[in-house]
Coordinates of C-alpha atoms in Angstrom, one line a residue:
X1 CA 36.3 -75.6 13.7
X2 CA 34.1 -78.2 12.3
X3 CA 36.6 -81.1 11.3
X4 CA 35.7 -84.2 9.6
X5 CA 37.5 -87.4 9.2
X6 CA 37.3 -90.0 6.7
X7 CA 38.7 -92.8 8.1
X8 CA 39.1 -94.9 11.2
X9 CA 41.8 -96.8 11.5
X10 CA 44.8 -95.3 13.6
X11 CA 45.6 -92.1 11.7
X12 CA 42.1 -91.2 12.1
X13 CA 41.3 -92.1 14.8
X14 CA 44.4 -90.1 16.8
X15 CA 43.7 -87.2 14.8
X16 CA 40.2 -87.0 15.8
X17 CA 41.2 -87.7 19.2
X18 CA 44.1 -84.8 19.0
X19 CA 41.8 -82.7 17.9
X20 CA 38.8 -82.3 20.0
X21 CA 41.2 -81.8 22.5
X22 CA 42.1 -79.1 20.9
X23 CA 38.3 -77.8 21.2
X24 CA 37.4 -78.7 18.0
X25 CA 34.0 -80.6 16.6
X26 CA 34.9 -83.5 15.0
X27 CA 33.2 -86.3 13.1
X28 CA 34.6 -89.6 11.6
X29 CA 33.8 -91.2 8.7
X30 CA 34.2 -94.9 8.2
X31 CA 32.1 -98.0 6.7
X32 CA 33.8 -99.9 9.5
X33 CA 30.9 -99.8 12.4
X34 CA 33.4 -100.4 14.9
X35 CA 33.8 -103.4 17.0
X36 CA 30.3 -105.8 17.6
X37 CA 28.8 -106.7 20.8
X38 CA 30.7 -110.7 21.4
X39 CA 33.7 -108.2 20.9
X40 CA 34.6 -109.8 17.5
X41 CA 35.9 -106.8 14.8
X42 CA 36.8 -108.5 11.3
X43 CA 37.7 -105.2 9.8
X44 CA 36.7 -106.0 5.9
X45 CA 38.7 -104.7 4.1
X46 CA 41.8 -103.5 5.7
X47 CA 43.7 -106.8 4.8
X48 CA 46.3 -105.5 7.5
X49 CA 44.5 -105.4 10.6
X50 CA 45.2 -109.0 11.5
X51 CA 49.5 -108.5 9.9
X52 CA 52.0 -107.9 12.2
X53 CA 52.9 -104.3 12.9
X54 CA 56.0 -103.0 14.3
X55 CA 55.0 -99.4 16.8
X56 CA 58.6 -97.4 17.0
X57 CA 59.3 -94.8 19.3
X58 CA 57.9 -92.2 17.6
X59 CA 54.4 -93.8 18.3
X60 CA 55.2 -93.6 21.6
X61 CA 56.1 -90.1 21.7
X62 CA 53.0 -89.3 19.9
X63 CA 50.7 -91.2 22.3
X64 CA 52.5 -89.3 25.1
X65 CA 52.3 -85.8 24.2
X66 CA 49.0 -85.8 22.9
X67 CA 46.8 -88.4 24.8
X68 CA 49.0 -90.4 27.5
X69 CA 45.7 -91.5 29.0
X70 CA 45.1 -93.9 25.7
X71 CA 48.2 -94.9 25.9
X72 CA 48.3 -96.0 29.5
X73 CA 45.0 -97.8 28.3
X74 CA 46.7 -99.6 25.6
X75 CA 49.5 -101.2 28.1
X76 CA 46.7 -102.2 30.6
X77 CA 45.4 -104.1 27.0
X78 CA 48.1 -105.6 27.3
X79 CA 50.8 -103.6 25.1
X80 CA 54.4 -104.1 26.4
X81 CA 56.7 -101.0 26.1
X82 CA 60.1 -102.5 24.3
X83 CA 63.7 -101.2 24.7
X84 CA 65.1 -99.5 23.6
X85 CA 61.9 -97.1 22.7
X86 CA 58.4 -98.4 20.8
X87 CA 55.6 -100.5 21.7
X88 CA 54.9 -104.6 21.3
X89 CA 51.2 -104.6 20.1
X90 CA 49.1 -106.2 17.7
X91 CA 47.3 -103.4 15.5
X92 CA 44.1 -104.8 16.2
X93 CA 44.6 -104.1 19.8
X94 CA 45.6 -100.9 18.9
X95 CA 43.1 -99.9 16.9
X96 CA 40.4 -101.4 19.7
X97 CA 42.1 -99.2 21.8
X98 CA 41.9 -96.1 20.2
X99 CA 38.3 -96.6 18.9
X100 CA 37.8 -97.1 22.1
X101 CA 39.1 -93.9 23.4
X102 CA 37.5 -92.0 20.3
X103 CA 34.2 -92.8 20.8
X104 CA 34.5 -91.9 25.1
X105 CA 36.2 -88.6 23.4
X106 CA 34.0 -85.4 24.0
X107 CA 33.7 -83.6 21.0
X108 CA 34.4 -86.9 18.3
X109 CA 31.5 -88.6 16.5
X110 CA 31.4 -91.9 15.0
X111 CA 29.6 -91.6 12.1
X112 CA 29.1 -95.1 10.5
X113 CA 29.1 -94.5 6.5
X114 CA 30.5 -93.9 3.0
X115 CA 31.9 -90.7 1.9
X116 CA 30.7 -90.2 -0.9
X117 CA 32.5 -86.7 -2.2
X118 CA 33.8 -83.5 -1.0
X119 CA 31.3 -80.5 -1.2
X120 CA 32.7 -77.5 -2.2
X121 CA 31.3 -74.1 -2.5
X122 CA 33.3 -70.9 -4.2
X123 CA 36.7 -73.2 -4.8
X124 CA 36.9 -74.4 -0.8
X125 CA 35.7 -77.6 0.8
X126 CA 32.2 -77.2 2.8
X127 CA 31.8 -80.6 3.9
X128 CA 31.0 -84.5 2.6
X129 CA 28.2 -86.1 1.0
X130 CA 27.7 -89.5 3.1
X131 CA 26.1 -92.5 2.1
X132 CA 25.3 -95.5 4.2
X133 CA 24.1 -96.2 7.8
X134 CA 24.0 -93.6 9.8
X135 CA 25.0 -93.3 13.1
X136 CA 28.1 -95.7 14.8
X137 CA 27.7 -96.8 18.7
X138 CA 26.0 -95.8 21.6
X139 CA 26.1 -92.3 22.5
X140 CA 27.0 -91.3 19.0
X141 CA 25.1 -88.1 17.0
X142 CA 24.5 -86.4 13.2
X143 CA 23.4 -87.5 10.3
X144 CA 21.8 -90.5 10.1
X145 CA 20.1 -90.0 6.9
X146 CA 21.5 -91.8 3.7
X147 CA 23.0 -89.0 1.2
X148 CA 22.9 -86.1 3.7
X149 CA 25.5 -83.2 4.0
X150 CA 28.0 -83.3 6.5
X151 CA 29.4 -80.1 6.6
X152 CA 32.7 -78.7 8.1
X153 CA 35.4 -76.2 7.7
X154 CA 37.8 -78.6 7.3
X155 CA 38.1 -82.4 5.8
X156 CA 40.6 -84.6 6.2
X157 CA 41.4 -87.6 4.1
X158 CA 42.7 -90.3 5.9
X159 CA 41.3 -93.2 3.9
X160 CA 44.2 -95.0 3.3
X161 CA 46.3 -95.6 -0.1
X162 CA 43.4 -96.9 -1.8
X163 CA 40.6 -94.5 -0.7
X164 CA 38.9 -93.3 -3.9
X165 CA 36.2 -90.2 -2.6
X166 CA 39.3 -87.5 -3.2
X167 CA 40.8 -89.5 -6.4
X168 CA 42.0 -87.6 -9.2
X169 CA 42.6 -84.4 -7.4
X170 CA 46.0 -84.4 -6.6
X171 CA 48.9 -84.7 -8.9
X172 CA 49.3 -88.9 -9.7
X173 CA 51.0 -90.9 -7.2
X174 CA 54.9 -92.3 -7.4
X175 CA 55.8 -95.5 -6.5
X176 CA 53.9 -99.0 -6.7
X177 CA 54.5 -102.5 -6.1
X178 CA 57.8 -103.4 -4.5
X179 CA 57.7 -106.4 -5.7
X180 CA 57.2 -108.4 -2.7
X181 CA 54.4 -110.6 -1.1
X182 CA 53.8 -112.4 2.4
X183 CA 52.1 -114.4 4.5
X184 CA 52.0 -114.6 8.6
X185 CA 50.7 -116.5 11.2
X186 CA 50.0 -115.6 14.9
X187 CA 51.3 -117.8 17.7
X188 CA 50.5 -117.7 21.6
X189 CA 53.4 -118.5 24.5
X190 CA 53.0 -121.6 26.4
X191 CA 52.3 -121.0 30.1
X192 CA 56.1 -119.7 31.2
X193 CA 58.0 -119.1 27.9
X194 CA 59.3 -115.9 26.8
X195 CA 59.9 -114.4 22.9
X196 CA 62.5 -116.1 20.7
X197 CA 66.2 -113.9 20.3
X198 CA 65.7 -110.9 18.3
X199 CA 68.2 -109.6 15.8
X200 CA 67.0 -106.0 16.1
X201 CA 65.2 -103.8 18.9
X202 CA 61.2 -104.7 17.1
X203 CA 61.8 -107.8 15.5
X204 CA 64.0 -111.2 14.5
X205 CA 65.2 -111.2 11.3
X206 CA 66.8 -113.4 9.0
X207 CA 67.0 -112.8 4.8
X208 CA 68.6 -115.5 2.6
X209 CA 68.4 -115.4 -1.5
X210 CA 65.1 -115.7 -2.8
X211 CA 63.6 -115.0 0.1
X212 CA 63.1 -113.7 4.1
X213 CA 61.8 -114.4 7.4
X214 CA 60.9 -111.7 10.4
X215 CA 59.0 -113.1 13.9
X216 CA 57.6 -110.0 15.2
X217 CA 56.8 -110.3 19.2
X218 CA 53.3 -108.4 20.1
X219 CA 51.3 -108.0 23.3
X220 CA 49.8 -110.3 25.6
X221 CA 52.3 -113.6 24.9
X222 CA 51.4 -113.1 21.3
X223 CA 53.4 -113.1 18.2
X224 CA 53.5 -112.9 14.4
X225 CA 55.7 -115.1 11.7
X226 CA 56.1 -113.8 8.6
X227 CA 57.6 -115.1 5.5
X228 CA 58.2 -112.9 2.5
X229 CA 59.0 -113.6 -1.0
X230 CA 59.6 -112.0 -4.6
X231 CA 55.8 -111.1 -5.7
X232 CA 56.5 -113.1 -9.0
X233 CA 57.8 -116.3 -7.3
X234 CA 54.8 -118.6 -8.0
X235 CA 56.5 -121.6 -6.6
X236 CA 56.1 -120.6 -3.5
X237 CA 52.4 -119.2 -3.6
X238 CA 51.9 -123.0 -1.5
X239 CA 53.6 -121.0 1.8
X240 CA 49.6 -119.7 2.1
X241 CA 48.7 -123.4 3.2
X242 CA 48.9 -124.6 6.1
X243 CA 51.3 -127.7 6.1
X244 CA 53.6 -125.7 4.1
X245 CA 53.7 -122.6 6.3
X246 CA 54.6 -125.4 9.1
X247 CA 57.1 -127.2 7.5
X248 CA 58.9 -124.5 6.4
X249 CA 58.8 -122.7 10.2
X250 CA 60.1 -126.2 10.9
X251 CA 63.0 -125.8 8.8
X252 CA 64.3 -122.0 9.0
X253 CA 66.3 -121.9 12.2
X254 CA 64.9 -118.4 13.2
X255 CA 61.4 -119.4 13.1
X256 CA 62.3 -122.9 14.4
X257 CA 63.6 -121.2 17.9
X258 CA 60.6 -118.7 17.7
X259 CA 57.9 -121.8 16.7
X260 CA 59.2 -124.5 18.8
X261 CA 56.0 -126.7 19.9
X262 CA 56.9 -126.5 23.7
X263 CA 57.7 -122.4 23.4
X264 CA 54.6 -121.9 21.1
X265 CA 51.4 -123.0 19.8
X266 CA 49.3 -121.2 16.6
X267 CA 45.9 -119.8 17.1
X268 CA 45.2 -118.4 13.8
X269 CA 45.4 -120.2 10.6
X270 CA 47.9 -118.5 7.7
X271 CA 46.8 -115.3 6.8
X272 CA 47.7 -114.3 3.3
X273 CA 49.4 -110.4 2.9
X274 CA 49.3 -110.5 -1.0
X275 CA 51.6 -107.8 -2.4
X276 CA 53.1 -104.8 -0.9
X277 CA 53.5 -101.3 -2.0
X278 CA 55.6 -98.2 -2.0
X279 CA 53.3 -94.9 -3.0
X280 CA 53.6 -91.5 -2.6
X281 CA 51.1 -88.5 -2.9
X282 CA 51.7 -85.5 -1.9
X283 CA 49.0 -82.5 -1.1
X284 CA 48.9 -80.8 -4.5
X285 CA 48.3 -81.0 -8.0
X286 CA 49.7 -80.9 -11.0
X287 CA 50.3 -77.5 -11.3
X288 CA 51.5 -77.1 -7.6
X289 CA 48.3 -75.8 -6.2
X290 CA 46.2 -77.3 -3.4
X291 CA 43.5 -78.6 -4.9
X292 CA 40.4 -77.8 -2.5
X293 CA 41.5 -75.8 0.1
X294 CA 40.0 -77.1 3.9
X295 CA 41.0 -80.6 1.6
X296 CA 44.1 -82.1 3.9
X297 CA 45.4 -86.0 2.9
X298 CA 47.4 -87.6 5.8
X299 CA 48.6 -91.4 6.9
X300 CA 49.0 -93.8 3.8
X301 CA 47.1 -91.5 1.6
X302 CA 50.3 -89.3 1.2
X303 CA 53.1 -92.0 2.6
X304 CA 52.8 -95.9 1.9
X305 CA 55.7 -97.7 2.7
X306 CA 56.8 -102.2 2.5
X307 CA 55.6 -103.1 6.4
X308 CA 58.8 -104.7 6.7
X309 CA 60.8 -101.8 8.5
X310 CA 57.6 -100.4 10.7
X311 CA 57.7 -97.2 9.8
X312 CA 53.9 -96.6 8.3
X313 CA 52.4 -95.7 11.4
X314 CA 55.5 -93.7 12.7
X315 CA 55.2 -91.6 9.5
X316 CA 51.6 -91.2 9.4
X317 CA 51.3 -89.5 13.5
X318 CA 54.4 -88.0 12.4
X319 CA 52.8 -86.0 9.8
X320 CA 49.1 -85.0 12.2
X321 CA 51.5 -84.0 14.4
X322 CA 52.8 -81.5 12.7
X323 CA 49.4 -80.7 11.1
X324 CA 48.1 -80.0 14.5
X325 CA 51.0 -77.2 14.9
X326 CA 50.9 -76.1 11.2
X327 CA 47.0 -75.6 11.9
X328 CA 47.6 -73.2 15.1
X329 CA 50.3 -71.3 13.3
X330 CA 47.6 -70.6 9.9
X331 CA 44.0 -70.8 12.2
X332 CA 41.5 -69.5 9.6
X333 CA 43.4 -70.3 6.4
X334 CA 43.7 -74.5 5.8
X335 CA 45.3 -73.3 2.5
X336 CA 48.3 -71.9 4.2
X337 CA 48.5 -75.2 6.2
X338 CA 48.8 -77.6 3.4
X339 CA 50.9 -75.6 1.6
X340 CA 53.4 -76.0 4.4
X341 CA 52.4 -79.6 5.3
X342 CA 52.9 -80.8 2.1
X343 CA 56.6 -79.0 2.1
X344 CA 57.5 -81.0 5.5
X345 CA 56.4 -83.9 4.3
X346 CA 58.5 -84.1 1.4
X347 CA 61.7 -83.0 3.3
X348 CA 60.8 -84.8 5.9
X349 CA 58.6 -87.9 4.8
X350 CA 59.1 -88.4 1.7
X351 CA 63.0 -89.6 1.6
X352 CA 61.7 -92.7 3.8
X353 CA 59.5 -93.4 0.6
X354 CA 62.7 -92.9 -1.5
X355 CA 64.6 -95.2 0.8
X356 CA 62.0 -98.0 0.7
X357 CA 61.6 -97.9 -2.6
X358 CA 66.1 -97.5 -3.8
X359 CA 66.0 -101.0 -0.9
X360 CA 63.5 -103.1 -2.4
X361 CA 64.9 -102.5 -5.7
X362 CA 68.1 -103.6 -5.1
X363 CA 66.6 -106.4 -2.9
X364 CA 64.4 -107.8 -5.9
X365 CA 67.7 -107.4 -7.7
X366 CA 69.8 -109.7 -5.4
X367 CA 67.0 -111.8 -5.5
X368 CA 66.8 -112.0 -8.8
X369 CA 70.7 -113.2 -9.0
X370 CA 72.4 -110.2 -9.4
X371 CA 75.4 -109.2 -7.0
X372 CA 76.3 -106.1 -5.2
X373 CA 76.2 -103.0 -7.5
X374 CA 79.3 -100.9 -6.6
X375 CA 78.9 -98.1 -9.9
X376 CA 76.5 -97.0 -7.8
X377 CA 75.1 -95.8 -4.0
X378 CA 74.9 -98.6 -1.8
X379 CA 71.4 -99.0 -0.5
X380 CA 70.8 -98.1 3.1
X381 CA 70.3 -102.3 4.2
X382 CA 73.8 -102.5 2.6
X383 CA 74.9 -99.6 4.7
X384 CA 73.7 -101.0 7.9
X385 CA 75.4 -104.5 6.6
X386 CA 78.1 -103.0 6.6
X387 CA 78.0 -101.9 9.9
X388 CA 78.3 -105.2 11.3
X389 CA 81.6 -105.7 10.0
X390 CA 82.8 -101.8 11.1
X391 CA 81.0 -101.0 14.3
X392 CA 82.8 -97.4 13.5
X393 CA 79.9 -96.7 11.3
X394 CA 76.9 -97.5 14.0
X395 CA 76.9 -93.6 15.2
X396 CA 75.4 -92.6 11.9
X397 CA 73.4 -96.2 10.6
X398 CA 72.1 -96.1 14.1
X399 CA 70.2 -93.2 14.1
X400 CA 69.1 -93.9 10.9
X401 CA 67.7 -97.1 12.0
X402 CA 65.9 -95.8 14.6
X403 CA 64.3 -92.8 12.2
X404 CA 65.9 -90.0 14.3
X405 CA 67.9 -89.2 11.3
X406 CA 67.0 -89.3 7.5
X407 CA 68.5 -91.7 5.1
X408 CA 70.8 -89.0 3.8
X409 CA 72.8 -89.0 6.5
X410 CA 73.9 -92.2 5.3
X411 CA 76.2 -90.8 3.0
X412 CA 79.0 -90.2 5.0
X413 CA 79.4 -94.1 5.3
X414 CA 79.2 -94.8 1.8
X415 CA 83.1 -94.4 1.1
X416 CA 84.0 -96.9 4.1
X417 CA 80.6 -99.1 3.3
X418 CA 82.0 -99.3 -0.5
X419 CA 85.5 -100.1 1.0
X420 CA 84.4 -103.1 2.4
X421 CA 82.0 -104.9 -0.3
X422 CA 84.9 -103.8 -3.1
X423 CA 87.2 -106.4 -0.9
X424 CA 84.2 -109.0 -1.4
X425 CA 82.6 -109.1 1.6
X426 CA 78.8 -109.7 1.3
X427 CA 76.6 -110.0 3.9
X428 CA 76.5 -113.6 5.2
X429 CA 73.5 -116.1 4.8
X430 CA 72.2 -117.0 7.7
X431 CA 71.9 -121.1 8.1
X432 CA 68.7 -122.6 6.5
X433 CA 67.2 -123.7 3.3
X434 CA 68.0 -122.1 0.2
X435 CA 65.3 -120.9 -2.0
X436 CA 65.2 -124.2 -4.0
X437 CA 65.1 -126.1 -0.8
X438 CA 62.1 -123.5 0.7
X439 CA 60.3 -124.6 -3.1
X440 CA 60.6 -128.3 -2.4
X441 CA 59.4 -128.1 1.3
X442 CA 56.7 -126.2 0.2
X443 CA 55.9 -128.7 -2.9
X444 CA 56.3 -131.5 -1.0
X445 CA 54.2 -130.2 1.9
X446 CA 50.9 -129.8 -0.2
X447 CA 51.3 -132.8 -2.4
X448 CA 52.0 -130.8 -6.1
X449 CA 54.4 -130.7 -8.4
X450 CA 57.0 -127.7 -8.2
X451 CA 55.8 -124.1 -10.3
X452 CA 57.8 -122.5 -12.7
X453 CA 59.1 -119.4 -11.2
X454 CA 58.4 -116.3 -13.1

């Protein structure tokens, strides 16, 4: 088949890759021309590019089956494989990576442009109208002509949660803001020193009332801090400035450890992540039809989920991957295909969106003042809590944890979770400033007077 992609960034970019291997003709669509000459790549517009990302397992197991040559590529860029199964990386050295291995890919053209619309043609997708300039790298063929066709039998959408050229197609999205915001910073090792103590296999983590801390460890000696807050918490809007994203890794024990001068030193400046999201979309409308059939919506078009877990690139190669098999099973009929990938993804996806978004609720919530609410299911961060106290309960959290089991095979704990925070147990606060405190560090740091929360 002809197969077009719009979209570069790593749901793209491994489906294009996945499926020229397959024998397929593929072309990808993206403003982004790719990485310049001096090897500098500022990616406009995909604000997370330069965040911390968290590659599980699954990402592994994905790379392996379907391209192990890219991912041998990505550890000698550097990439560390962590225990017990995913991958430390920065995402732009993932994405290098796999742009990399996409344009070398026979069969995949980088198409440097704007996707204007779908073309359609008696109710089924024909191809894209394209705007912009034309061809992207060396080696690299089709249209180069601003507002020519691009036609193929088959288009996929993986423009991300706010891609716009498919908009209004599909029945309207669930979910929204979670109702938190973050900033990070990137630090390098000193010659000799090794990643702070995590708290979980991907990460360190530490969340007190008001507000949280994660230092994620990446590739190459490098690593990301990140602080996180309630999206409404103006007083601490400040942690975007420098001296006060210092002072307050000065003052949080986990990021102290992790931050340490003779451990670490910062070679980026504070990068602002503005608010996060939870969305869901699935593949049909609203009268439970596929819209355009040869019309498929993958990665954070369909599944958007808070960054803080990792799980938005495990859920989007989860979903091609199963694409790519749905696609041999229907060959000739994309209509067929969607109609099943969109059932997966809502057994299968779809209750990590629910789960996200039942957790940051109850997080805000906590945040917010309020205490444990036992009239009703614990969430699933209560559930592995809980766990902590009643290692009894790790043989079902833990597979959840690790996303080999769905979040509703949490509910056999809930009776034995619900025991223990009905005796008053609550998770314990880690040692370090309160929120009030993390406020007047912050205040004090950039020389203004304290914001009214709200």
């Amino acid at each position: 088949m002809r197969i077009a992609v719009v979209g570069a960034g790593p749901t793209g970019l491994f489906s294009a890759i996945a499926l020229a291997r397959r024998g397929h003709a593929v072309t990808v669509v993206d403003r982004d021309p790719g990485p310049q000459p001096d090897g500098s790549w500022e990616r406009a517009g995909v604000m997370q590019f330069h965040h911390p990302h968290a590659f599980r397992g699954q990402v592994v197991e994905a790379l392996s089956a379907e391209m192990p040559d890219v991912l041998d590529a990505l550890i000698a860029a550097g990439a560390e494989p962590a225990q017990p199964a995913g991958l430390r990386c920065r995402r732009m050295v993932f994405e290098r990576v796999l742009h990399a291995a996409a344009r070398a890919e026979p069969g995949v053209t980088m198409l440097c442009g704007h996707a204007e619309r779908v073309l359609v043609d008696r109710g089924r997708v024909t191809g894209l109208r394209i705007s912009g300039r034309g061809r992207s790298g060396p080696g690299s063929a089709g249209p180069g002509v601003d507002g020519q066709p691009l036609y193929a039998d088959l288009v996929l959408d993986a423009s991300g949660r706010a891609g716009r050229f498919a908009r209004g197609l599909r029945a309207p999205a669930q979910g929204g803001d979670c109702g938190q915001a973050y900033v990070s910073r990137q630090y390098r090792l000193r010659p000799g020193a090794e990643f702070g103590p995590l708290t979980m296999p991907i990460a360190a983590v530490a969340f007190y009332p008001g507000y949280g801390v994660i230092a994620f460890p990446h590739d190459s000696g490098v690593f990301s801090v990140v602080v996180t807050r309630s999206g409404d918490d103006r007083a601490l809007t400040g942690l975007r400035e420098t001296a006060a994203f210092d002072a307050v890794a000065a003052a949080v024990p986990l990021l102290a450890t992790w931050t340490d001068p003779e451990r670490s030193t910062p070679f980026t400046g504070v990068l602002p992540g503005g608010r996060l999201y939870n969305t869901w979309c699935g593949q049909l409308d609203d009268a439970g039809d596929v819209p355009l059939p040869g019309l498929v919506f993958v990665g954070d078009a369909v599944c958007t989920t808070n960054p803080s877990a990792g799980r938005g690139i495990t859920t989007s190669l989860l979903q091609v991957r199963r694409l790519l098999e749905l696609l041999a099973e229907h060959p000739g009929d994309p209509e067929s295909a969607t109609r099943a990938l969109d059932a997966w993804s809502t057994a299968e996806l779809k209750p990590w969106f629910d789960d996200h978004v039942t957790c940051d609720a109850g997080l805000a919530a906590r945040w917010a003042g309020a205490d444990v609410d036992l009239d009703r299911p614990l969430p699933s961060d209560l559930l592995g809590a809980a766990a902590t106290v009643d290692p009894s309960l790790m043989p079902v959290v833990g597979p959840y944890l690790a996303m080999q089991a769905l979040p509703a095979t949490l509910d056999e704990v809930q009776p034995r979770a619900r025991e223990i925070y009905a005796t008053g147990w609550r998770p314990p606060v880690p040692d370090g400033p309160t929120r009030d405190e993390l406020v007047d560090l912050v205040t004090r740091a950039i020389g203004e007077p304290a914001a009214v929360p709200g």
